[in-house]
């Protein structure tokens, strides 16, 4: 089994891409702020703000916690909720 990369090596490898993604998010939020109209009460904006809070905390599993913010809770009846027919086994 290989040992995990050193934190500095991960940062060296991924810094520019991470920086670009943060800048892209900042630019999108700036465009939204400058746009006509108001979306303060839009639940999607609330989710984005919650995700940004997750990114800025020091707890583990940020990716999982962000993914769960944008996911529907699992229900066993999901196929009927979306009017889908279960696949028949071959």
PDB file of N, CA and C in Angstrom:
ATOM      1  N   UNK A   1       0.841  -1.167   0.000  1.00  0.00           N
ATOM      2  CA  UNK A   1       0.000   0.000   0.000  1.00  0.00           C
ATOM      3  C   UNK A   1       0.894   1.239   0.000  1.00  0.00           C
ATOM      4  N   UNK A   2       0.544   2.208  -0.835  1.00  0.00           N
ATOM      5  CA  UNK A   2       1.351   3.418  -0.894  1.00  0.00           C
ATOM      6  C   UNK A   2       0.951   4.373   0.214  1.00  0.00           C
ATOM      7  N   UNK A   3       1.895   5.181   0.614  1.00  0.00           N
ATOM      8  CA  UNK A   3       1.600   6.164   1.654  1.00  0.00           C
ATOM      9  C   UNK A   3       1.001   7.411   1.012  1.00  0.00           C
ATOM     10  N   UNK A   4       0.164   8.142   1.736  1.00  0.00           N
ATOM     11  CA  UNK A   4      -0.451   9.339   1.164  1.00  0.00           C
ATOM     12  C   UNK A   4       0.598  10.403   0.869  1.00  0.00           C
ATOM     13  N   UNK A   5       0.252  11.258  -0.076  1.00  0.00           N
ATOM     14  CA  UNK A   5       1.156  12.344  -0.446  1.00  0.00           C
ATOM     15  C   UNK A   5       1.319  13.308   0.726  1.00  0.00           C
ATOM     16  N   UNK A   6       2.436  13.967   0.761  1.00  0.00           N
ATOM     17  CA  UNK A   6       2.676  15.015   1.742  1.00  0.00           C
ATOM     18  C   UNK A   6       1.782  16.207   1.407  1.00  0.00           C
ATOM     19  N   UNK A   7       1.290  16.891   2.418  1.00  0.00           N
ATOM     20  CA  UNK A   7       0.374  18.011   2.222  1.00  0.00           C
ATOM     21  C   UNK A   7       0.973  19.074   1.296  1.00  0.00           C
ATOM     22  N   UNK A   8       2.255  19.360   1.439  1.00  0.00           N
ATOM     23  CA  UNK A   8       2.892  20.364   0.582  1.00  0.00           C
ATOM     24  C   UNK A   8       2.858  19.924  -0.879  1.00  0.00           C
ATOM     25  N   UNK A   9       3.061  18.640  -1.127  1.00  0.00           N
ATOM     26  CA  UNK A   9       3.027  18.135  -2.502  1.00  0.00           C
ATOM     27  C   UNK A   9       1.631  18.274  -3.100  1.00  0.00           C
ATOM     28  N   UNK A  10       0.601  18.005  -2.293  1.00  0.00           N
ATOM     29  CA  UNK A  10      -0.776  18.172  -2.768  1.00  0.00           C
ATOM     30  C   UNK A  10      -1.038  19.635  -3.094  1.00  0.00           C
ATOM     31  N   UNK A  11      -0.628  20.530  -2.192  1.00  0.00           N
ATOM     32  CA  UNK A  11      -0.829  21.953  -2.434  1.00  0.00           C
ATOM     33  C   UNK A  11      -0.049  22.420  -3.654  1.00  0.00           C
ATOM     34  N   UNK A  12       1.190  21.970  -3.799  1.00  0.00           N
ATOM     35  CA  UNK A  12       1.986  22.339  -4.978  1.00  0.00           C
ATOM     36  C   UNK A  12       1.299  21.903  -6.263  1.00  0.00           C
ATOM     37  N   UNK A  13       0.741  20.712  -6.247  1.00  0.00           N
ATOM     38  CA  UNK A  13       0.119  20.156  -7.443  1.00  0.00           C
ATOM     39  C   UNK A  13      -1.220  20.815  -7.762  1.00  0.00           C
ATOM     40  N   UNK A  14      -2.001  21.164  -6.751  1.00  0.00           N
ATOM     41  CA  UNK A  14      -3.382  21.569  -6.977  1.00  0.00           C
ATOM     42  C   UNK A  14      -3.676  23.047  -6.753  1.00  0.00           C
ATOM     43  N   UNK A  15      -2.706  23.826  -6.297  1.00  0.00           N
ATOM     44  CA  UNK A  15      -2.967  25.216  -5.939  1.00  0.00           C
ATOM     45  C   UNK A  15      -3.553  26.032  -7.081  1.00  0.00           C
ATOM     46  N   UNK A  16      -2.955  25.972  -8.260  1.00  0.00           N
ATOM     47  CA  UNK A  16      -3.427  26.814  -9.358  1.00  0.00           C
ATOM     48  C   UNK A  16      -4.856  26.470  -9.766  1.00  0.00           C
ATOM     49  N   UNK A  17      -5.179  25.206  -9.806  1.00  0.00           N
ATOM     50  CA  UNK A  17      -6.541  24.808 -10.156  1.00  0.00           C
ATOM     51  C   UNK A  17      -7.528  25.237  -9.071  1.00  0.00           C
ATOM     52  N   UNK A  18      -7.154  25.074  -7.813  1.00  0.00           N
ATOM     53  CA  UNK A  18      -8.016  25.500  -6.710  1.00  0.00           C
ATOM     54  C   UNK A  18      -8.228  27.013  -6.769  1.00  0.00           C
ATOM     55  N   UNK A  19      -7.168  27.734  -7.007  1.00  0.00           N
ATOM     56  CA  UNK A  19      -7.252  29.194  -7.102  1.00  0.00           C
ATOM     57  C   UNK A  19      -8.199  29.608  -8.225  1.00  0.00           C
ATOM     58  N   UNK A  20      -8.085  28.948  -9.368  1.00  0.00           N
ATOM     59  CA  UNK A  20      -8.942  29.270 -10.511  1.00  0.00           C
ATOM     60  C   UNK A  20     -10.415  29.024 -10.184  1.00  0.00           C
ATOM     61  N   UNK A  21     -10.706  27.949  -9.481  1.00  0.00           N
ATOM     62  CA  UNK A  21     -12.095  27.644  -9.126  1.00  0.00           C
ATOM     63  C   UNK A  21     -12.659  28.660  -8.140  1.00  0.00           C
ATOM     64  N   UNK A  22     -11.848  29.086  -7.194  1.00  0.00           N
ATOM     65  CA  UNK A  22     -12.296  30.105  -6.243  1.00  0.00           C
ATOM     66  C   UNK A  22     -12.558  31.418  -6.968  1.00  0.00           C
ATOM     67  N   UNK A  23     -11.669  31.795  -7.886  1.00  0.00           N
ATOM     68  CA  UNK A  23     -11.865  33.019  -8.665  1.00  0.00           C
ATOM     69  C   UNK A  23     -13.120  32.930  -9.526  1.00  0.00           C
ATOM     70  N   UNK A  24     -13.360  31.774 -10.119  1.00  0.00           N
ATOM     71  CA  UNK A  24     -14.560  31.587 -10.939  1.00  0.00           C
ATOM     72  C   UNK A  24     -15.830  31.740 -10.096  1.00  0.00           C
ATOM     73  N   UNK A  25     -15.832  31.169  -8.912  1.00  0.00           N
ATOM     74  CA  UNK A  25     -16.971  31.303  -8.015  1.00  0.00           C
ATOM     75  C   UNK A  25     -17.166  32.766  -7.605  1.00  0.00           C
ATOM     76  N   UNK A  26     -16.082  33.446  -7.270  1.00  0.00           N
ATOM     77  CA  UNK A  26     -16.176  34.862  -6.893  1.00  0.00           C
ATOM     78  C   UNK A  26     -16.731  35.696  -8.043  1.00  0.00           C
ATOM     79  N   UNK A  27     -16.273  35.426  -9.253  1.00  0.00           N
ATOM     80  CA  UNK A  27     -16.766  36.171 -10.418  1.00  0.00           C
ATOM     81  C   UNK A  27     -18.255  35.911 -10.649  1.00  0.00           C
ATOM     82  N   UNK A  28     -18.688  34.677 -10.483  1.00  0.00           N
ATOM     83  CA  UNK A  28     -20.110  34.360 -10.646  1.00  0.00           C
ATOM     84  C   UNK A  28     -20.958  35.086  -9.609  1.00  0.00           C
ATOM     85  N   UNK A  29     -20.494  35.129  -8.370  1.00  0.00           N
ATOM     86  CA  UNK A  29     -21.231  35.831  -7.330  1.00  0.00           C
ATOM     87  C   UNK A  29     -21.258  37.336  -7.605  1.00  0.00           C
ATOM     88  N   UNK A  30     -20.161  37.881  -8.132  1.00  0.00           N
ATOM     89  CA  UNK A  30     -20.135  39.298  -8.511  1.00  0.00           C
ATOM     90  C   UNK A  30     -21.142  39.588  -9.621  1.00  0.00           C
ATOM     91  N   UNK A  31     -21.205  38.718 -10.642  1.00  0.00           N
ATOM     92  CA  UNK A  31     -22.173  38.910 -11.733  1.00  0.00           C
ATOM     93  C   UNK A  31     -23.601  38.858 -11.201  1.00  0.00           C
ATOM     94  N   UNK A  32     -23.848  37.940 -10.297  1.00  0.00           N
ATOM     95  CA  UNK A  32     -25.173  37.814  -9.702  1.00  0.00           C
ATOM     96  C   UNK A  32     -25.544  39.080  -8.931  1.00  0.00           C
ATOM     97  N   UNK A  33     -24.591  39.610  -8.200  1.00  0.00           N
ATOM     98  CA  UNK A  33     -24.842  40.824  -7.426  1.00  0.00           C
ATOM     99  C   UNK A  33     -25.113  42.032  -8.316  1.00  0.00           C
ATOM    100  N   UNK A  34     -24.440  42.107  -9.460  1.00  0.00           N
ATOM    101  CA  UNK A  34     -24.610  43.237 -10.380  1.00  0.00           C
ATOM    102  C   UNK A  34     -25.842  43.100 -11.263  1.00  0.00           C
ATOM    103  N   UNK A  35     -26.415  41.917 -11.346  1.00  0.00           N
ATOM    104  CA  UNK A  35     -27.553  41.678 -12.240  1.00  0.00           C
ATOM    105  C   UNK A  35     -28.808  42.372 -11.721  1.00  0.00           C
ATOM    106  N   UNK A  36     -29.713  42.655 -12.652  1.00  0.00           N
ATOM    107  CA  UNK A  36     -31.003  43.244 -12.278  1.00  0.00           C
ATOM    108  C   UNK A  36     -31.833  42.200 -11.546  1.00  0.00           C
ATOM    109  N   UNK A  37     -32.680  42.662 -10.675  1.00  0.00           N
ATOM    110  CA  UNK A  37     -33.554  41.752  -9.952  1.00  0.00           C
ATOM    111  C   UNK A  37     -32.966  41.344  -8.616  1.00  0.00           C
ATOM    112  N   UNK A  38     -33.697  40.467  -7.937  1.00  0.00           N
ATOM    113  CA  UNK A  38     -33.327  40.075  -6.584  1.00  0.00           C
ATOM    114  C   UNK A  38     -33.527  38.573  -6.427  1.00  0.00           C
ATOM    115  N   UNK A  39     -32.517  37.894  -5.939  1.00  0.00           N
ATOM    116  CA  UNK A  39     -32.617  36.451  -5.693  1.00  0.00           C
ATOM    117  C   UNK A  39     -32.253  36.096  -4.249  1.00  0.00           C
ATOM    118  N   UNK A  40     -32.367  37.072  -3.366  1.00  0.00           N
ATOM    119  CA  UNK A  40     -31.987  36.876  -1.969  1.00  0.00           C
ATOM    120  C   UNK A  40     -32.714  35.690  -1.346  1.00  0.00           C
ATOM    121  N   UNK A  41     -33.964  35.483  -1.717  1.00  0.00           N
ATOM    122  CA  UNK A  41     -34.755  34.401  -1.126  1.00  0.00           C
ATOM    123  C   UNK A  41     -34.694  33.099  -1.920  1.00  0.00           C
ATOM    124  N   UNK A  42     -33.890  33.053  -2.969  1.00  0.00           N
ATOM    125  CA  UNK A  42     -33.798  31.844  -3.787  1.00  0.00           C
ATOM    126  C   UNK A  42     -33.072  30.744  -3.003  1.00  0.00           C
ATOM    127  N   UNK A  43     -33.671  29.564  -2.882  1.00  0.00           N
ATOM    128  CA  UNK A  43     -33.031  28.484  -2.112  1.00  0.00           C
ATOM    129  C   UNK A  43     -31.694  28.031  -2.706  1.00  0.00           C
ATOM    130  N   UNK A  44     -31.493  28.217  -3.999  1.00  0.00           N
ATOM    131  CA  UNK A  44     -30.211  27.829  -4.598  1.00  0.00           C
ATOM    132  C   UNK A  44     -29.089  28.706  -4.079  1.00  0.00           C
ATOM    133  N   UNK A  45     -29.349  29.994  -3.923  1.00  0.00           N
ATOM    134  CA  UNK A  45     -28.335  30.895  -3.380  1.00  0.00           C
ATOM    135  C   UNK A  45     -28.035  30.531  -1.930  1.00  0.00           C
ATOM    136  N   UNK A  46     -29.059  30.179  -1.194  1.00  0.00           N
ATOM    137  CA  UNK A  46     -28.867  29.738   0.193  1.00  0.00           C
ATOM    138  C   UNK A  46     -27.959  28.504   0.232  1.00  0.00           C
ATOM    139  N   UNK A  47     -28.187  27.548  -0.673  1.00  0.00           N
ATOM    140  CA  UNK A  47     -27.347  26.355  -0.729  1.00  0.00           C
ATOM    141  C   UNK A  47     -25.897  26.708  -1.060  1.00  0.00           C
ATOM    142  N   UNK A  48     -25.712  27.624  -2.001  1.00  0.00           N
ATOM    143  CA  UNK A  48     -24.349  28.033  -2.345  1.00  0.00           C
ATOM    144  C   UNK A  48     -23.650  28.673  -1.147  1.00  0.00           C
ATOM    145  N   UNK A  49     -24.358  29.495  -0.418  1.00  0.00           N
ATOM    146  CA  UNK A  49     -23.762  30.138   0.761  1.00  0.00           C
ATOM    147  C   UNK A  49     -23.435  29.099   1.841  1.00  0.00           C
ATOM    148  N   UNK A  50     -24.300  28.115   2.010  1.00  0.00           N
ATOM    149  CA  UNK A  50     -24.011  27.041   2.971  1.00  0.00           C
ATOM    150  C   UNK A  50     -22.777  26.250   2.536  1.00  0.00           C
ATOM    151  N   UNK A  51     -22.654  25.998   1.238  1.00  0.00           N
ATOM    152  CA  UNK A  51     -21.491  25.260   0.734  1.00  0.00           C
ATOM    153  C   UNK A  51     -20.210  26.045   0.971  1.00  0.00           C
ATOM    154  N   UNK A  52     -20.255  27.353   0.770  1.00  0.00           N
ATOM    155  CA  UNK A  52     -19.076  28.188   1.018  1.00  0.00           C
ATOM    156  C   UNK A  52     -18.695  28.134   2.500  1.00  0.00           C
ATOM    157  N   UNK A  53     -19.693  28.110   3.379  1.00  0.00           N
ATOM    158  CA  UNK A  53     -19.405  27.979   4.814  1.00  0.00           C
ATOM    159  C   UNK A  53     -18.716  26.649   5.107  1.00  0.00           C
ATOM    160  N   UNK A  54     -19.181  25.577   4.477  1.00  0.00           N
ATOM    161  CA  UNK A  54     -18.559  24.268   4.670  1.00  0.00           C
ATOM    162  C   UNK A  54     -17.099  24.323   4.221  1.00  0.00           C
ATOM    163  N   UNK A  55     -16.837  24.961   3.096  1.00  0.00           N
ATOM    164  CA  UNK A  55     -15.467  25.042   2.593  1.00  0.00           C
ATOM    165  C   UNK A  55     -14.548  25.796   3.538  1.00  0.00           C
ATOM    166  N   UNK A  56     -15.093  26.744   4.268  1.00  0.00           N
ATOM    167  CA  UNK A  56     -14.241  27.577   5.112  1.00  0.00           C
ATOM    168  C   UNK A  56     -14.069  27.041   6.528  1.00  0.00           C
ATOM    169  N   UNK A  57     -14.759  25.960   6.885  1.00  0.00           N
ATOM    170  CA  UNK A  57     -14.556  25.424   8.235  1.00  0.00           C
ATOM    171  C   UNK A  57     -13.399  24.423   8.238  1.00  0.00           C
ATOM    172  N   UNK A  58     -12.998  24.009   9.410  1.00  0.00           N
ATOM    173  CA  UNK A  58     -11.834  23.126   9.548  1.00  0.00           C
ATOM    174  C   UNK A  58     -12.205  21.668   9.771  1.00  0.00           C
ATOM    175  N   UNK A  59     -13.478  21.334   9.599  1.00  0.00           N
ATOM    176  CA  UNK A  59     -13.898  19.950   9.797  1.00  0.00           C
ATOM    177  C   UNK A  59     -13.564  19.102   8.574  1.00  0.00           C
ATOM    178  N   UNK A  60     -13.493  17.804   8.771  1.00  0.00           N
ATOM    179  CA  UNK A  60     -13.183  16.859   7.695  1.00  0.00           C
ATOM    180  C   UNK A  60     -14.379  16.647   6.776  1.00  0.00           C
ATOM    181  N   UNK A  61     -14.122  15.923   5.696  1.00  0.00           N
ATOM    182  CA  UNK A  61     -15.163  15.468   4.769  1.00  0.00           C
ATOM    183  C   UNK A  61     -15.940  16.623   4.138  1.00  0.00           C
ATOM    184  N   UNK A  62     -15.237  17.670   3.725  1.00  0.00           N
ATOM    185  CA  UNK A  62     -15.911  18.812   3.105  1.00  0.00           C
ATOM    186  C   UNK A  62     -16.640  18.407   1.831  1.00  0.00           C
ATOM    187  N   UNK A  63     -16.000  17.619   0.995  1.00  0.00           N
ATOM    188  CA  UNK A  63     -16.620  17.230  -0.278  1.00  0.00           C
ATOM    189  C   UNK A  63     -17.928  16.478  -0.040  1.00  0.00           C
ATOM    190  N   UNK A  64     -17.923  15.574   0.916  1.00  0.00           N
ATOM    191  CA  UNK A  64     -19.145  14.814   1.215  1.00  0.00           C
ATOM    192  C   UNK A  64     -20.230  15.736   1.751  1.00  0.00           C
ATOM    193  N   UNK A  65     -19.861  16.639   2.632  1.00  0.00           N
ATOM    194  CA  UNK A  65     -20.860  17.528   3.220  1.00  0.00           C
ATOM    195  C   UNK A  65     -21.441  18.479   2.172  1.00  0.00           C
ATOM    196  N   UNK A  66     -20.611  18.963   1.255  1.00  0.00           N
ATOM    197  CA  UNK A  66     -21.121  19.818   0.175  1.00  0.00           C
ATOM    198  C   UNK A  66     -22.028  19.007  -0.741  1.00  0.00           C
ATOM    199  N   UNK A  67     -21.611  17.798  -1.099  1.00  0.00           N
ATOM    200  CA  UNK A  67     -22.439  16.948  -1.962  1.00  0.00           C
ATOM    201  C   UNK A  67     -23.806  16.704  -1.333  1.00  0.00           C
ATOM    202  N   UNK A  68     -23.825  16.452  -0.034  1.00  0.00           N
ATOM    203  CA  UNK A  68     -25.095  16.198   0.643  1.00  0.00           C
ATOM    204  C   UNK A  68     -25.993  17.435   0.658  1.00  0.00           C
ATOM    205  N   UNK A  69     -25.398  18.624   0.704  1.00  0.00           N
ATOM    206  CA  UNK A  69     -26.201  19.849   0.626  1.00  0.00           C
ATOM    207  C   UNK A  69     -26.992  19.905  -0.675  1.00  0.00           C
ATOM    208  N   UNK A  70     -26.380  19.460  -1.763  1.00  0.00           N
ATOM    209  CA  UNK A  70     -27.000  19.560  -3.081  1.00  0.00           C
ATOM    210  C   UNK A  70     -27.751  18.298  -3.485  1.00  0.00           C
ATOM    211  N   UNK A  71     -27.875  17.338  -2.590  1.00  0.00           N
ATOM    212  CA  UNK A  71     -28.517  16.066  -2.907  1.00  0.00           C
ATOM    213  C   UNK A  71     -29.887  15.963  -2.247  1.00  0.00           C
ATOM    214  N   UNK A  72     -30.740  15.198  -2.877  1.00  0.00           N
ATOM    215  CA  UNK A  72     -32.023  14.876  -2.256  1.00  0.00           C
ATOM    216  C   UNK A  72     -31.792  13.742  -1.267  1.00  0.00           C
ATOM    217  N   UNK A  73     -32.568  13.713  -0.199  1.00  0.00           N
ATOM    218  CA  UNK A  73     -32.457  12.567   0.711  1.00  0.00           C
ATOM    219  C   UNK A  73     -32.918  11.294   0.000  1.00  0.00           C
ATOM    220  N   UNK A  74     -32.281  10.191   0.294  1.00  0.00           N
ATOM    221  CA  UNK A  74     -32.638   8.925  -0.340  1.00  0.00           C
ATOM    222  C   UNK A  74     -33.955   8.408   0.221  1.00  0.00           C
ATOM    223  N   UNK A  75     -34.807   7.944  -0.668  1.00  0.00           N
ATOM    224  CA  UNK A  75     -36.014   7.225  -0.268  1.00  0.00           C
ATOM    225  C   UNK A  75     -36.114   5.987  -1.155  1.00  0.00           C
ATOM    226  N   UNK A  76     -36.574   4.908  -0.566  1.00  0.00           N
ATOM    227  CA  UNK A  76     -36.703   3.654  -1.316  1.00  0.00           C
ATOM    228  C   UNK A  76     -37.731   3.770  -2.439  1.00  0.00           C
ATOM    229  N   UNK A  77     -38.632   4.724  -2.338  1.00  0.00           N
ATOM    230  CA  UNK A  77     -39.682   4.896  -3.342  1.00  0.00           C
ATOM    231  C   UNK A  77     -39.300   5.898  -4.427  1.00  0.00           C
ATOM    232  N   UNK A  78     -38.016   6.150  -4.621  1.00  0.00           N
ATOM    233  CA  UNK A  78     -37.587   7.203  -5.555  1.00  0.00           C
ATOM    234  C   UNK A  78     -38.092   6.970  -6.969  1.00  0.00           C
ATOM    235  N   UNK A  79     -38.172   5.721  -7.394  1.00  0.00           N
ATOM    236  CA  UNK A  79     -38.623   5.465  -8.770  1.00  0.00           C
ATOM    237  C   UNK A  79     -40.079   5.874  -8.964  1.00  0.00           C
ATOM    238  N   UNK A  80     -40.918   5.567  -8.018  1.00  0.00           N
ATOM    239  CA  UNK A  80     -42.328   5.956  -8.158  1.00  0.00           C
ATOM    240  C   UNK A  80     -42.500   7.468  -8.018  1.00  0.00           C
ATOM    241  N   UNK A  81     -41.664   8.118  -7.223  1.00  0.00           N
ATOM    242  CA  UNK A  81     -41.749   9.573  -7.086  1.00  0.00           C
ATOM    243  C   UNK A  81     -41.468  10.282  -8.412  1.00  0.00           C
ATOM    244  N   UNK A  82     -40.637   9.670  -9.246  1.00  0.00           N
ATOM    245  CA  UNK A  82     -40.306  10.261 -10.545  1.00  0.00           C
ATOM    246  C   UNK A  82     -41.003   9.539 -11.705  1.00  0.00           C
ATOM    247  N   UNK A  83     -42.016   8.735 -11.373  1.00  0.00           N
ATOM    248  CA  UNK A  83     -42.789   7.994 -12.375  1.00  0.00           C
ATOM    249  C   UNK A  83     -41.906   7.151 -13.287  1.00  0.00           C
ATOM    250  N   UNK A  84     -40.956   6.446 -12.678  1.00  0.00           N
ATOM    251  CA  UNK A  84     -40.066   5.571 -13.434  1.00  0.00           C
ATOM    252  C   UNK A  84     -40.463   4.133 -13.193  1.00  0.00           C
ATOM    253  N   UNK A  85     -40.258   3.326 -14.200  1.00  0.00           N
ATOM    254  CA  UNK A  85     -40.538   1.903 -14.095  1.00  0.00           C
ATOM    255  C   UNK A  85     -39.245   1.179 -13.754  1.00  0.00           C
ATOM    256  N   UNK A  86     -39.241   0.354 -12.711  1.00  0.00           N
ATOM    257  CA  UNK A  86     -38.012  -0.370 -12.374  1.00  0.00           C
ATOM    258  C   UNK A  86     -37.583  -1.286 -13.528  1.00  0.00           C
ATOM    259  N   UNK A  87     -36.301  -1.422 -13.707  1.00  0.00           N
ATOM    260  CA  UNK A  87     -35.772  -2.350 -14.741  1.00  0.00           C
ATOM    261  C   UNK A  87     -36.022  -3.772 -14.304  1.00  0.00           C
ATOM    262  N   UNK A  88     -36.374  -4.567 -15.272  1.00  0.00           N
ATOM    263  CA  UNK A  88     -36.568  -5.993 -15.021  1.00  0.00           C
ATOM    264  C   UNK A  88     -35.219  -6.696 -15.158  1.00  0.00           C
ATOM    265  N   UNK A  89     -34.939  -7.652 -14.264  1.00  0.00           N
ATOM    266  CA  UNK A  89     -33.673  -8.399 -14.391  1.00  0.00           C
ATOM    267  C   UNK A  89     -33.643  -9.184 -15.696  1.00  0.00           C
ATOM    268  N   UNK A  90     -32.460  -9.317 -16.258  1.00  0.00           N
ATOM    269  CA  UNK A  90     -32.315 -10.052 -17.529  1.00  0.00           C
ATOM    270  C   UNK A  90     -32.187 -11.512 -17.290  1.00  0.00           C
TER     271      UNK A  90
END
